[in-house]
């Protein structure tokens, strides 16, 4: 027997209310009752029958995972999940809000532009078609815009909600598949970059003021520490890495020239994860290639401040991997190889002379390939020649 | 589900501390239970009714702001419509009207209708003549 429209409506409203509470929390402000027509297409399903018996979990699972076909259902579901994410965010349960928001974004972008223009035909008249098309196109990405606004709002104070918004944007910056993937990626990148820019404004001002003093002092470290916090807040955004490397390099040179080694060690320790992350990006994608030289120089500073020779070589080799023409990296790595060769010869036992000489020669060849005019290398060559003669 | 002109929120939402969810900005179409497909005239009419029923200036200002949002610029109305649940529910059948009794044309009053019988008239002239009986037993009231 066919259910009467009024009863169907009432059932849908009750079930959707329960579904919404399952998605959010008891007492959450429910969506508009028109939202209940989302369930029209599920009425004959086993999940709906279970929901009528009091178990809404299967229906919630289906609504959360199923790829909806009908444009109207997508619209209702997108608004439902968006509202659910708002409610849960409002309660401070940001972890729980994340999948709800991602679902809303994915549903919104899956709605065709023609569906939106169909709504426009009914809602407005006399508006130029170009404007309507633009509004319809933007509607599919509106949820991302809202997330971007939330990120910017929380950027200056580095709020938890802002960080959660950055995390959502980060989800759409990388590999995105499905409808309007390119547009989504561009929009998410722009929103995230905008928020990072806001977050770095205060840091940049503070850093500029701190650098106006005679030599880099404690306040420089404070502001670079703040930039590091922005990096953590933003989910390790590449723009923060670029900013920090660009700002820190001249400061490091100033400290280096003043031979303030503890300060340089402190600086490289502070910057290590940022420099490493940027170096990884360059190694993997060659994307921020304009920053390769700066990053390589920061790695050179780091290698010089490390006390372990093998680690020093490892870091300097990495600097060369991302910028193979970097002069300082070549000079420093050449010195490290020469140093290791000398050490190998120094520590050789009576019976291990031959092997030590072979290893030292290999290092000398590596050093020669990097910086043939090194004076230390010449001395090493002389030492190796002597050892061959006497050995 | 939300109720008519009331703000978003349903039965169990009443349990939540009042105003706790004010931060959640409601779409004006949903907040005032307006159908996005209705034009500015219908929106104006509905919001005017609500403004007349408003109990304080703050509420009236909110309604006015919503009215401006939805009627002053078509693109803003359109954007709000995109963020509102559209009406896709199956229309309810019209409730049959209660059948009224056939209205008979009243007959004009005749002189006889205005005339009261003399015995009844006499009863009211003299209070003492009223019988000391329950009303049900009063012969004057018998049909």
XYZ file of C-alpha atoms in Angstrom:
534
model
C 0.000 0.000 0.000
C 1.346 3.400 -0.921
C 2.106 5.641 2.024
C 0.221 8.892 1.986
C 2.341 11.959 1.134
C 1.693 13.488 4.539
C 2.795 10.357 6.409
C 5.840 9.995 4.147
C 6.792 13.573 4.903
C 6.419 13.062 8.638
C 8.451 9.852 8.563
C 11.206 11.485 6.526
C 11.374 14.424 8.906
C 11.601 12.209 11.950
C 14.218 9.936 10.401
C 16.284 12.833 9.107
C 16.199 14.393 12.564
C 17.642 11.181 14.007
C 20.196 10.922 11.215
C 21.296 14.478 11.888
C 21.689 13.823 15.599
C 23.763 10.746 14.753
C 25.968 12.885 12.524
C 26.252 15.658 15.098
C 24.926 15.455 18.641
C 21.635 15.356 20.464
C 20.168 18.825 20.576
C 21.875 20.108 17.465
C 19.737 22.643 15.583
C 18.137 20.615 12.820
C 18.231 21.563 9.163
C 15.131 22.956 7.520
C 12.365 20.405 7.123
C 12.630 20.662 3.347
C 15.912 18.752 3.791
C 13.892 15.636 4.586
C 13.048 15.135 0.928
C 16.604 13.815 0.628
C 15.222 10.586 2.073
C 12.548 10.139 -0.622
C 14.948 8.044 -2.666
C 15.841 5.834 0.304
C 12.346 4.976 1.475
C 12.319 1.525 -0.092
C 15.759 0.592 1.202
C 16.655 -1.775 4.025
C 18.519 1.090 5.689
C 15.364 3.178 5.833
C 13.400 0.251 7.255
C 16.065 -0.163 9.934
C 15.843 3.534 10.676
C 12.090 3.216 11.126
C 12.788 0.477 13.651
C 15.105 2.851 15.486
C 18.558 2.044 14.052
C 19.742 4.916 11.871
C 23.399 3.844 11.663
C 23.087 1.974 8.318
C 21.302 4.943 6.768
C 23.918 7.356 8.121
C 26.647 5.153 6.706
C 24.986 5.074 3.302
C 24.436 8.830 3.225
C 28.028 9.391 4.245
C 29.582 7.078 1.682
C 27.259 6.619 -1.249
C 27.879 8.484 -4.461
C 24.576 10.205 -5.088
C 23.318 10.423 -8.645
C 20.390 12.782 -8.455
C 21.372 16.452 -8.533
C 18.665 17.421 -6.069
C 19.789 14.752 -3.624
C 23.354 16.000 -3.934
C 22.193 19.515 -3.169
C 20.217 18.461 -0.095
C 23.026 16.209 1.115
C 25.684 18.879 0.566
C 23.714 21.384 2.634
C 23.003 18.729 5.268
C 26.664 17.814 5.715
C 27.708 21.457 5.631
C 25.256 22.259 8.405
C 26.345 19.196 10.352
C 29.982 20.298 10.054
C 29.014 23.784 11.247
C 27.245 22.373 14.292
C 30.069 20.035 15.245
C 32.663 22.775 14.688
C 30.607 25.059 16.879
C 30.826 22.480 19.641
C 34.603 22.368 19.242
C 34.748 18.762 18.024
C 36.998 19.629 15.095
C 38.190 16.092 14.425
C 34.638 14.980 13.920
C 33.832 17.985 11.754
C 36.635 17.212 9.295
C 35.019 14.304 7.382
C 31.649 16.052 7.410
C 33.140 19.162 5.816
C 35.108 17.144 3.290
C 31.919 15.302 2.347
C 30.072 18.614 1.944
C 32.821 20.035 -0.275
C 32.838 16.918 -2.441
C 29.062 16.940 -2.785
C 28.922 20.618 -3.663
C 31.538 20.292 -6.356
C 29.782 17.259 -7.817
C 26.638 19.302 -8.529
C 26.524 20.369 -12.146
C 26.560 24.022 -13.100
C 23.420 23.439 -15.165
C 21.542 22.403 -12.006
C 22.452 25.703 -10.382
C 21.456 27.679 -13.470
C 18.149 25.807 -13.356
C 17.580 27.188 -9.852
C 18.573 30.627 -11.105
C 15.923 30.469 -13.805
C 13.293 30.109 -11.096
C 14.733 32.435 -8.465
C 15.854 35.441 -10.477
C 14.816 36.977 -13.731
C 16.366 39.706 -15.789
C 19.885 39.107 -14.472
C 22.539 38.870 -17.193
C 23.330 35.275 -18.130
C 27.035 35.851 -17.609
C 26.497 36.830 -13.976
C 24.213 33.858 -13.394
C 26.731 31.478 -14.892
C 29.482 32.939 -12.752
C 27.355 32.638 -9.603
C 26.448 29.057 -10.540
C 30.085 28.166 -11.112
C 31.084 29.724 -7.783
C 28.289 27.926 -5.923
C 29.982 24.558 -6.407
C 33.118 25.871 -4.740
C 31.361 27.984 -2.135
C 32.008 25.509 0.658
C 35.743 25.766 0.029
C 35.439 29.548 0.136
C 33.758 29.284 3.528
C 36.545 27.061 4.810
C 39.094 29.558 3.484
C 37.314 32.359 5.342
C 37.443 30.326 8.525
C 41.161 29.747 8.031
C 41.820 33.462 7.504
C 39.687 34.387 10.507
C 41.785 32.139 12.708
C 45.142 32.955 11.145
C 46.287 35.852 13.283
C 45.529 34.098 16.549
C 46.422 30.670 15.131
C 43.160 29.304 16.462
C 42.251 25.620 16.553
C 39.377 26.228 14.170
C 41.712 27.980 11.783
C 44.122 25.070 11.955
C 41.275 22.646 11.281
C 40.254 24.722 8.266
C 43.843 24.671 7.006
C 43.847 20.899 7.367
C 40.710 20.654 5.247
C 42.184 22.957 2.605
C 45.362 20.886 2.665
C 43.265 17.837 1.821
C 42.307 19.489 -1.496
C 45.646 21.046 -2.362
C 47.372 17.818 -3.318
C 45.979 14.993 -5.371
C 42.327 15.680 -6.043
C 40.123 13.486 -8.160
C 36.548 13.740 -9.340
C 34.483 16.668 -10.467
C 36.182 20.002 -11.086
C 39.426 18.697 -9.617
C 41.626 21.394 -11.122
C 39.370 24.227 -10.018
C 39.147 22.767 -6.525
C 42.914 22.434 -6.289
C 43.487 26.026 -7.427
C 40.825 27.394 -5.098
C 42.050 25.432 -2.079
C 45.635 26.504 -2.745
C 44.615 30.144 -3.029
C 42.546 30.011 0.156
C 45.341 28.351 2.119
C 47.950 30.764 0.780
C 45.720 33.699 1.733
C 45.390 32.435 5.290
C 49.145 31.848 5.597
C 49.779 35.353 4.369
C 47.537 36.728 7.111
C 49.268 34.560 9.712
C 52.711 35.724 8.604
C 51.864 39.426 8.565
C 52.591 39.956 12.253
C 55.692 37.760 12.067
C 57.082 39.708 9.145
C 56.515 43.039 10.894
C 58.148 41.791 14.075
C 61.072 40.306 12.214
C 61.668 43.497 10.240
C 61.720 45.488 13.467
C 64.054 43.009 15.136
C 66.445 43.050 12.184
C 66.608 46.834 12.192
C 68.809 46.561 15.284
C 72.605 46.309 15.085
C 72.917 42.533 15.063
C 70.474 39.644 15.246
C 69.503 39.183 18.860
C 67.134 37.129 20.924
C 64.060 38.805 19.439
C 64.986 37.479 15.991
C 64.823 33.982 17.400
C 61.503 34.817 19.009
C 60.008 35.905 15.687
C 61.467 32.985 13.783
C 59.987 30.809 16.528
C 56.640 32.445 15.825
C 57.055 31.659 12.142
C 57.752 28.076 13.119
C 54.461 28.062 15.040
C 52.696 29.353 11.927
C 54.245 26.458 10.047
C 52.871 23.977 12.570
C 49.486 25.741 12.593
C 49.205 25.760 8.817
C 49.887 22.055 8.480
C 53.439 22.678 7.237
C 52.475 24.980 4.404
C 55.110 25.507 1.731
C 54.716 29.290 1.789
C 55.852 29.402 5.424
C 58.905 27.339 4.488
C 59.752 29.717 1.634
C 59.252 32.704 3.924
C 61.458 31.285 6.663
C 64.269 30.202 4.377
C 64.281 33.557 2.578
C 64.299 35.492 5.855
C 66.705 33.269 7.743
C 69.485 33.028 5.170
C 70.813 36.599 5.510
C 70.474 36.355 9.299
C 72.494 33.143 9.278
C 75.186 34.799 7.155
C 75.422 37.672 9.593
C 75.802 35.278 12.506
C 78.273 33.163 10.519
C 80.469 36.139 9.635
C 80.439 37.190 13.293
C 81.536 33.627 14.162
C 78.740 33.308 16.733
C 78.660 29.542 16.481
C 76.258 28.811 19.376
C 73.754 31.250 17.847
C 74.134 29.667 14.417
C 73.707 26.227 15.953
C 70.535 27.435 17.657
C 69.296 28.884 14.388
C 69.919 25.740 12.367
C 68.247 23.646 15.042
C 65.191 25.874 14.911
C 65.017 25.742 11.131
C 65.978 22.099 10.604
C 62.467 20.645 10.051
C 61.432 23.546 7.821
C 64.561 23.353 5.662
C 64.281 19.597 5.489
C 60.643 19.779 4.401
C 61.395 22.315 1.676
C 64.364 20.247 0.517
C 62.120 17.182 0.279
C 59.618 19.106 -1.849
C 62.398 20.209 -4.196
C 63.821 16.685 -4.364
C 60.441 15.171 -5.113
C 58.735 17.661 -7.379
C 61.306 20.330 -8.244
C 58.366 22.605 -7.494
C 59.769 25.551 -5.497
C 62.912 25.422 -7.658
C 63.540 29.133 -7.159
C 64.254 28.309 -3.519
C 66.747 25.547 -4.294
C 69.846 27.713 -3.806
C 68.608 29.229 -0.532
C 67.623 25.827 0.789
C 70.981 24.382 -0.199
C 72.754 27.182 1.658
C 70.680 26.524 4.774
C 71.668 22.867 4.540
C 75.310 23.928 4.257
C 74.977 25.945 7.460
C 73.383 22.951 9.119
C 76.097 20.602 7.930
C 78.808 22.896 9.248
C 77.154 23.081 12.646
C 76.823 19.326 13.046
C 79.542 17.616 15.073
C 79.373 14.215 13.323
C 81.398 13.922 10.125
C 79.214 11.276 8.488
C 76.108 13.349 9.208
C 77.841 16.442 7.855
C 78.600 14.645 4.594
C 75.048 13.379 4.389
C 73.566 16.865 4.789
C 75.998 18.478 2.349
C 75.256 15.766 -0.227
C 71.599 16.568 0.127
C 72.331 20.238 -0.480
C 74.046 19.263 -3.715
C 71.178 17.019 -4.745
C 68.748 19.923 -4.707
C 71.205 22.426 -6.216
C 74.098 20.681 -7.917
C 75.890 23.895 -8.886
C 75.877 25.391 -5.397
C 79.416 26.649 -4.814
C 79.440 26.558 -1.021
C 77.953 23.094 -0.936
C 80.687 21.864 -3.275
C 83.471 23.532 -1.268
C 82.172 22.298 2.064
C 81.541 18.751 0.868
C 84.995 18.680 -0.709
C 86.460 19.660 2.669
C 84.459 16.957 4.431
C 85.787 14.270 2.066
C 89.339 15.505 2.524
C 88.846 15.518 6.265
C 87.496 11.982 6.188
C 90.388 10.810 4.033
C 92.909 12.310 6.432
C 91.137 10.748 9.358
C 91.106 7.374 7.632
C 94.857 7.597 7.103
C 95.405 8.784 10.686
C 93.467 5.922 12.207
C 94.819 3.166 9.979
C 96.407 0.230 11.807
C 99.676 -1.273 10.710
C 97.954 -4.083 8.809
C 95.194 -1.906 7.446
C 97.343 0.617 5.634
C 96.461 -0.606 2.179
C 92.724 -0.546 2.725
C 92.886 2.855 4.404
C 94.870 4.225 1.504
C 92.302 2.894 -0.952
C 89.388 4.488 0.943
C 91.257 7.755 1.327
C 92.003 7.798 -2.395
C 88.309 7.302 -3.162
C 87.422 10.263 -0.955
C 90.121 12.340 -2.574
C 88.644 11.573 -6.006
C 85.189 12.584 -4.803
C 86.620 15.797 -3.389
C 88.460 16.491 -6.651
C 85.211 16.086 -8.623
C 83.622 18.696 -6.420
C 86.330 21.321 -6.028
C 89.586 20.506 -7.777
C 91.409 23.691 -6.698
C 91.045 22.992 -2.981
C 94.318 23.560 -1.103
C 93.444 20.930 1.461
C 92.935 18.474 -1.366
C 96.439 19.247 -2.697
C 97.891 18.503 0.699
C 95.920 15.265 0.840
C 97.259 14.285 -2.577
C 100.788 14.875 -1.330
C 100.145 12.795 1.753
C 98.706 9.958 -0.297
C 101.704 10.062 -2.633
C 104.074 9.887 0.334
C 102.183 6.984 1.854
C 102.349 5.063 -1.451
C 106.054 5.684 -1.667
C 106.736 4.573 1.897
C 103.969 2.001 2.091
C 12.436 19.877 11.845
C 12.161 23.599 12.014
C 8.817 25.055 12.620
C 7.336 27.626 10.280
C 8.615 31.122 10.810
C 10.737 30.095 13.779
C 14.492 29.961 13.601
C 16.220 26.739 12.696
C 15.761 24.118 15.301
C 13.437 21.392 16.213
C 11.798 19.874 19.217
C 14.928 18.578 20.879
C 16.778 21.754 19.969
C 14.681 23.416 22.638
C 16.771 21.590 25.199
C 19.824 23.508 24.086
C 20.474 26.652 25.989
C 18.737 29.492 24.234
C 21.062 31.476 22.029
C 23.826 28.895 22.220
C 23.659 28.305 18.495
C 23.322 31.901 17.392
C 26.761 31.710 15.878
C 25.417 29.286 13.300
C 24.233 31.725 10.690
C 20.903 30.615 9.290
C 20.019 31.068 5.675
C 17.263 33.739 5.474
C 15.130 31.498 3.260
C 15.208 28.797 5.907
C 15.139 31.061 8.920
C 11.831 32.570 7.790
C 10.543 29.471 6.018
C 10.528 31.081 2.591
C 10.466 29.116 -0.608
C 13.401 30.233 -2.770
C 11.309 29.768 -5.892
C 8.909 32.462 -4.773
C 9.636 35.884 -6.148
C 10.426 39.142 -4.332
C 6.746 40.021 -4.040
C 5.904 36.867 -2.118
C 9.033 37.251 0.017
C 8.108 40.845 0.824
C 4.562 39.865 1.689
C 5.670 37.062 4.010
C 8.314 39.149 5.722
C 5.880 42.017 6.177
C 3.550 39.680 8.023
C 6.408 38.559 10.215
C 7.519 42.130 10.864
C 3.987 43.023 11.935
C 4.004 40.131 14.370
C 7.492 40.971 15.680
C 7.594 41.739 19.358
C 10.712 43.886 19.527
C 12.772 46.244 17.390
C 15.692 43.825 17.268
C 13.541 41.151 15.702
C 12.082 43.687 13.295
C 15.584 44.792 12.283
C 16.576 41.200 11.609
C 13.568 40.720 9.375
C 14.332 43.957 7.578
C 17.934 42.842 7.015
C 16.705 39.540 5.616
C 14.255 41.367 3.380
C 17.034 43.572 2.029
C 19.247 40.538 1.511
C 16.598 38.702 -0.461
C 14.972 41.460 -2.452
C 17.388 44.320 -3.073
C 19.844 42.440 -5.254
C 18.923 39.424 -7.390
C 22.384 37.860 -7.212
C 22.385 37.937 -3.429
C 18.978 36.289 -3.477
C 20.349 33.695 -5.860
C 23.364 32.951 -3.686
C 21.100 32.557 -0.669
C 18.890 30.230 -2.720
C 21.882 28.060 -3.584
C 22.545 27.665 0.145
C 18.923 26.817 1.001
C 17.226 23.448 0.809
C 14.996 23.619 -2.254
C 11.388 22.514 -2.138
C 11.267 19.031 -3.635
C 8.669 17.432 -1.450
C 5.653 15.833 -2.961
C 2.809 18.302 -2.628
C 0.249 17.352 -0.077
C -3.288 16.791 -1.289
C -5.602 19.617 -0.362
C -7.527 18.861 2.759
C -11.237 18.544 1.870
C -13.198 21.381 3.326
C -15.764 20.565 5.943
C -19.087 20.439 4.241
C -21.245 23.259 5.425
C -24.937 22.906 5.928
C -26.840 24.219 2.972
C -27.440 27.806 3.691
C -31.176 28.489 3.445
C -32.284 31.918 2.543
C -33.702 33.484 5.685
C -37.323 34.274 5.402
C -38.331 37.822 6.235
C -39.770 38.312 9.646
C -43.518 38.366 9.866
C -45.601 40.220 12.416
C -46.402 36.923 14.092
C -42.724 36.392 14.892
C -42.620 39.520 16.969
C -45.799 38.706 18.863
C -45.575 37.075 22.283
C -48.476 35.086 23.693
C -50.474 36.968 26.313
C -50.034 34.262 28.985
C -46.238 34.532 28.712
C -46.449 38.260 28.756
C -48.572 38.099 31.906
C -45.984 35.954 33.641
C -43.321 38.622 33.290
C -45.619 41.421 34.318
C -46.078 40.047 37.797
C -43.071 38.453 39.510
C -45.254 36.949 42.168
C -47.114 34.988 39.574
C -44.046 33.070 38.604
C -44.432 29.418 39.611
C -42.004 28.055 42.138
C -40.916 25.172 39.927
C -37.721 23.856 38.423
C -37.245 25.118 34.895
C -37.855 21.702 33.388
C -41.269 21.562 34.921
C -42.260 25.084 34.042
C -45.262 24.804 31.700
C -44.414 28.113 30.114
C -41.191 26.649 28.809
C -42.703 23.442 27.536
C -42.697 23.180 23.799
